[in-house]
Amino acid sequence: MKIFFVSSEVSPFIKTGGLADVASSLPPALASLGHDVRVVLPLYAGIGDQWRSQMTFVKYFYFRLGWRSSYCGLFQLDRGGVTYYFIDNETYFKRNGLYGHYDDGERFAYFSRACIEVPAQIDWSPDVIHANDWESALVPIYLKDFKSVIPQLSKTKSVYTIHNIEYQGRFGRSILEDVFGLDSSHFNEKLLSYYGDVNLMKGAIYASDYVTTVSPTYANELQYSFYAHGLEGVIADNYYKMTGILNGLDMDVNNPAKDSIIAAQFNPDDLSGKAACKVALQKELGLNVDPEVPIIACISRLVGHKGYDLITNVFHRIMEQNVQFVVLGTGEWGFEEFFRNAAKQYPGRVSANIKYAAALSSKIYAGADIMLMPSVAEPCGLTQMIAMRYGTVPVVRLTGGLKDSVPAYNPNTGKGLGFTFGNINADDMLAAINRAVDLYYSDKDAWVALMKRGMTTDFSWDKSAGDYVSIYEKICEE
Ligand code: ADP
């Protein structure tokens, strides 16, 4: 099959979160099944010279969007069996950061509209266009409008994946014609109209031939208003064409036996390197060097839905135990300040790294003992899977992909991969942390067995990539 994968971020070129990981690991997994897979993303200023030097210029063209005639440069890079296309327009993408600009609606409408032009420009007829999250939500909508005038798209079907329903792309009604280039017929209850505004994610859910989200449990949760953030009715209306598929990991990239950034490599048969990574991490972060004390880590955006209210609520009770705590992330000012202060309060025991730092994240995965993820909602979550690959035991709330990837440790059977709790309740979280810390100190053999089970669990794309192909085939047959 010919699959055109659209994403606003793709690792290793540019990344702010899990979407970039998925967009870098699912396409090669599909390609390895024998499919022709091409990925498209914006050419942001932040994409480094090591990638730009490998790109070739394909061509440039102009297209109309609303009243504007917009320039589009197209660059190409082939890597790991996948062709990547980069959409170049300096007005929109030569800026600091990826998101958060006043004209994000216009920037990603431009990107989505450019993606729809690419197949004609390279004379390639994809069977499926697969769009992701609000930034490319206009793709399935433009596809419907343009397939009658672009021959290369006449038979193309669309899949839309919700990676996080909290970010929907909601804009004022006035943006529809002028900025998105869509006439008022698109402003209807079965497409873009939403309480008087334009809601791009809603439109994509209706317009797509199939909708997926990133774990079976999250697909189920999205039927409830608590998780669906106002789109529960839209989900209910479209549930007949929706399913949840658990994300996989690139097992080569996330592999402590091959990771060159960490202090020492290790594998399930020889964990000595992990001990070296722990000491190196303690030294680098100014923590007391003590191989015996368990390090609890958090690596995530410091936002409410990641469960930081629970952590800040009982933080001092967590620290009553003999543990160290490392946090890496940026986000809401209140949480950033909390951890900055905590690091001052607990010198040598708490390390607050309020930044985005890929290399440090690898060192934390490798050097920590426990990964804490008390998320209020977690569509899939990759952090817990990466942690398990590195022998770091997860403590998670049973939601979304956390529930699907971290079966609870059962001391009687010795099975399971981590420590879990169900309610959004700080005491319940604390009890789960305490169970983990107790096992760490009291039964080293059981702890090591738990680490090894996580390290040897198959988190690859093998099964999930096949599930996507089944969906592509099903909609193309219809
Ligand atoms: P989300 O997509 O909601 O941000 P995921 O768990 O799916 O969460 O993916 C987060 C990814 O981003 C993981 O690969 C994680 O290691 C990485 N990450 C998150 N915060 C940081 C940070 N501050 N520095 C480096 N990597 C980070």
Short mmCIF file of N, CA, C and O in Angstrom, two decimals, residues 1 3-5 25-37 81-82 130 461 464-470 472:
data_model
loop_
_atom_site.label_atom_id
_atom_site.label_comp_id
_atom_site.label_asym_id
_atom_site.label_seq_id
_atom_site.Cartn_x
_atom_site.Cartn_y
_atom_site.Cartn_z
N MET A 1 0.84 -1.19 0.00
CA MET A 1 0.00 0.00 0.00
C MET A 1 0.87 1.25 0.00
O MET A 1 2.01 1.23 0.45
N ILE A 3 1.20 4.80 1.64
CA ILE A 3 0.71 5.47 2.85
C ILE A 3 1.42 6.81 3.02
O ILE A 3 2.66 6.89 3.03
N PHE A 4 0.63 7.86 3.15
CA PHE A 4 1.16 9.22 3.31
C PHE A 4 0.87 9.64 4.75
O PHE A 4 -0.29 9.81 5.13
N PHE A 5 1.91 9.79 5.55
CA PHE A 5 1.76 10.03 6.99
C PHE A 5 2.08 11.50 7.28
O PHE A 5 3.19 11.96 7.00
N SER A 25 8.58 6.18 14.48
CA SER A 25 8.74 4.73 14.62
C SER A 25 7.65 3.93 13.91
O SER A 25 7.92 2.82 13.44
N LEU A 26 6.42 4.46 13.80
CA LEU A 26 5.39 3.72 13.08
C LEU A 26 5.69 3.64 11.57
O LEU A 26 5.61 2.54 10.99
N PRO A 27 6.06 4.75 10.88
CA PRO A 27 6.30 4.64 9.44
C PRO A 27 7.37 3.59 9.07
O PRO A 27 7.12 2.78 8.17
N PRO A 28 8.54 3.54 9.73
CA PRO A 28 9.49 2.48 9.36
C PRO A 28 8.93 1.07 9.63
O PRO A 28 9.23 0.15 8.88
N ALA A 29 8.11 0.95 10.69
CA ALA A 29 7.51 -0.36 10.96
C ALA A 29 6.57 -0.76 9.82
O ALA A 29 6.53 -1.92 9.39
N LEU A 30 5.82 0.22 9.29
CA LEU A 30 4.94 -0.05 8.14
C LEU A 30 5.77 -0.37 6.90
O LEU A 30 5.45 -1.28 6.14
N ALA A 31 6.86 0.38 6.72
CA ALA A 31 7.73 0.14 5.55
C ALA A 31 8.33 -1.25 5.60
O ALA A 31 8.44 -1.93 4.58
N SER A 32 8.67 -1.70 6.81
CA SER A 32 9.30 -3.03 6.91
C SER A 32 8.29 -4.13 6.61
O SER A 32 8.67 -5.27 6.36
N LEU A 33 7.00 -3.80 6.60
CA LEU A 33 5.98 -4.78 6.20
C LEU A 33 5.78 -4.75 4.68
O LEU A 33 4.89 -5.40 4.15
N GLY A 34 6.58 -3.94 4.00
CA GLY A 34 6.54 -3.93 2.54
C GLY A 34 5.74 -2.80 1.92
O GLY A 34 5.49 -2.81 0.71
N HIS A 35 5.36 -1.80 2.71
CA HIS A 35 4.55 -0.72 2.17
C HIS A 35 5.42 0.49 1.77
O HIS A 35 6.51 0.67 2.30
N ASP A 36 4.88 1.29 0.85
CA ASP A 36 5.55 2.51 0.41
C ASP A 36 5.07 3.63 1.34
O ASP A 36 3.94 4.10 1.23
N VAL A 37 5.93 4.05 2.26
CA VAL A 37 5.51 5.00 3.30
C VAL A 37 6.28 6.31 3.15
O VAL A 37 7.51 6.31 3.07
N GLY A 81 14.27 3.32 4.99
CA GLY A 81 13.20 2.77 4.16
C GLY A 81 11.99 3.68 4.01
O GLY A 81 10.99 3.29 3.41
N VAL A 82 12.08 4.90 4.58
CA VAL A 82 10.95 5.84 4.52
C VAL A 82 11.43 7.12 3.82
O VAL A 82 12.57 7.55 4.02
N HIS A 130 -2.76 9.59 6.39
CA HIS A 130 -2.93 9.39 7.83
C HIS A 130 -2.51 10.68 8.55
O HIS A 130 -1.33 11.03 8.57
N TRP A 461 6.62 -2.22 17.57
CA TRP A 461 5.45 -1.91 16.73
C TRP A 461 4.90 -3.14 16.04
O TRP A 461 3.91 -3.04 15.30
N SER A 464 1.10 -3.69 16.53
CA SER A 464 0.29 -2.49 16.27
C SER A 464 0.39 -2.03 14.82
O SER A 464 -0.59 -1.57 14.24
N ALA A 465 1.57 -2.15 14.20
CA ALA A 465 1.71 -1.74 12.79
C ALA A 465 0.77 -2.60 11.95
O ALA A 465 0.12 -2.10 11.02
N GLY A 466 0.69 -3.90 12.26
CA GLY A 466 -0.22 -4.79 11.54
C GLY A 466 -1.67 -4.37 11.74
O GLY A 466 -2.48 -4.45 10.80
N ASP A 467 -1.99 -3.90 12.93
CA ASP A 467 -3.37 -3.44 13.19
C ASP A 467 -3.71 -2.22 12.32
O ASP A 467 -4.82 -2.09 11.81
N TYR A 468 -2.73 -1.29 12.16
CA TYR A 468 -2.97 -0.13 11.28
C TYR A 468 -3.18 -0.59 9.84
O TYR A 468 -4.07 -0.09 9.15
N VAL A 469 -2.34 -1.54 9.40
CA VAL A 469 -2.48 -2.02 8.01
C VAL A 469 -3.87 -2.62 7.80
O VAL A 469 -4.50 -2.38 6.76
N SER A 470 -4.37 -3.36 8.79
CA SER A 470 -5.71 -3.95 8.65
C SER A 470 -6.76 -2.85 8.46
O SER A 470 -7.69 -3.01 7.66
N TYR A 472 -6.18 0.24 7.23
CA TYR A 472 -5.97 0.82 5.89
C TYR A 472 -6.63 -0.07 4.84
O TYR A 472 -7.32 0.42 3.93
#
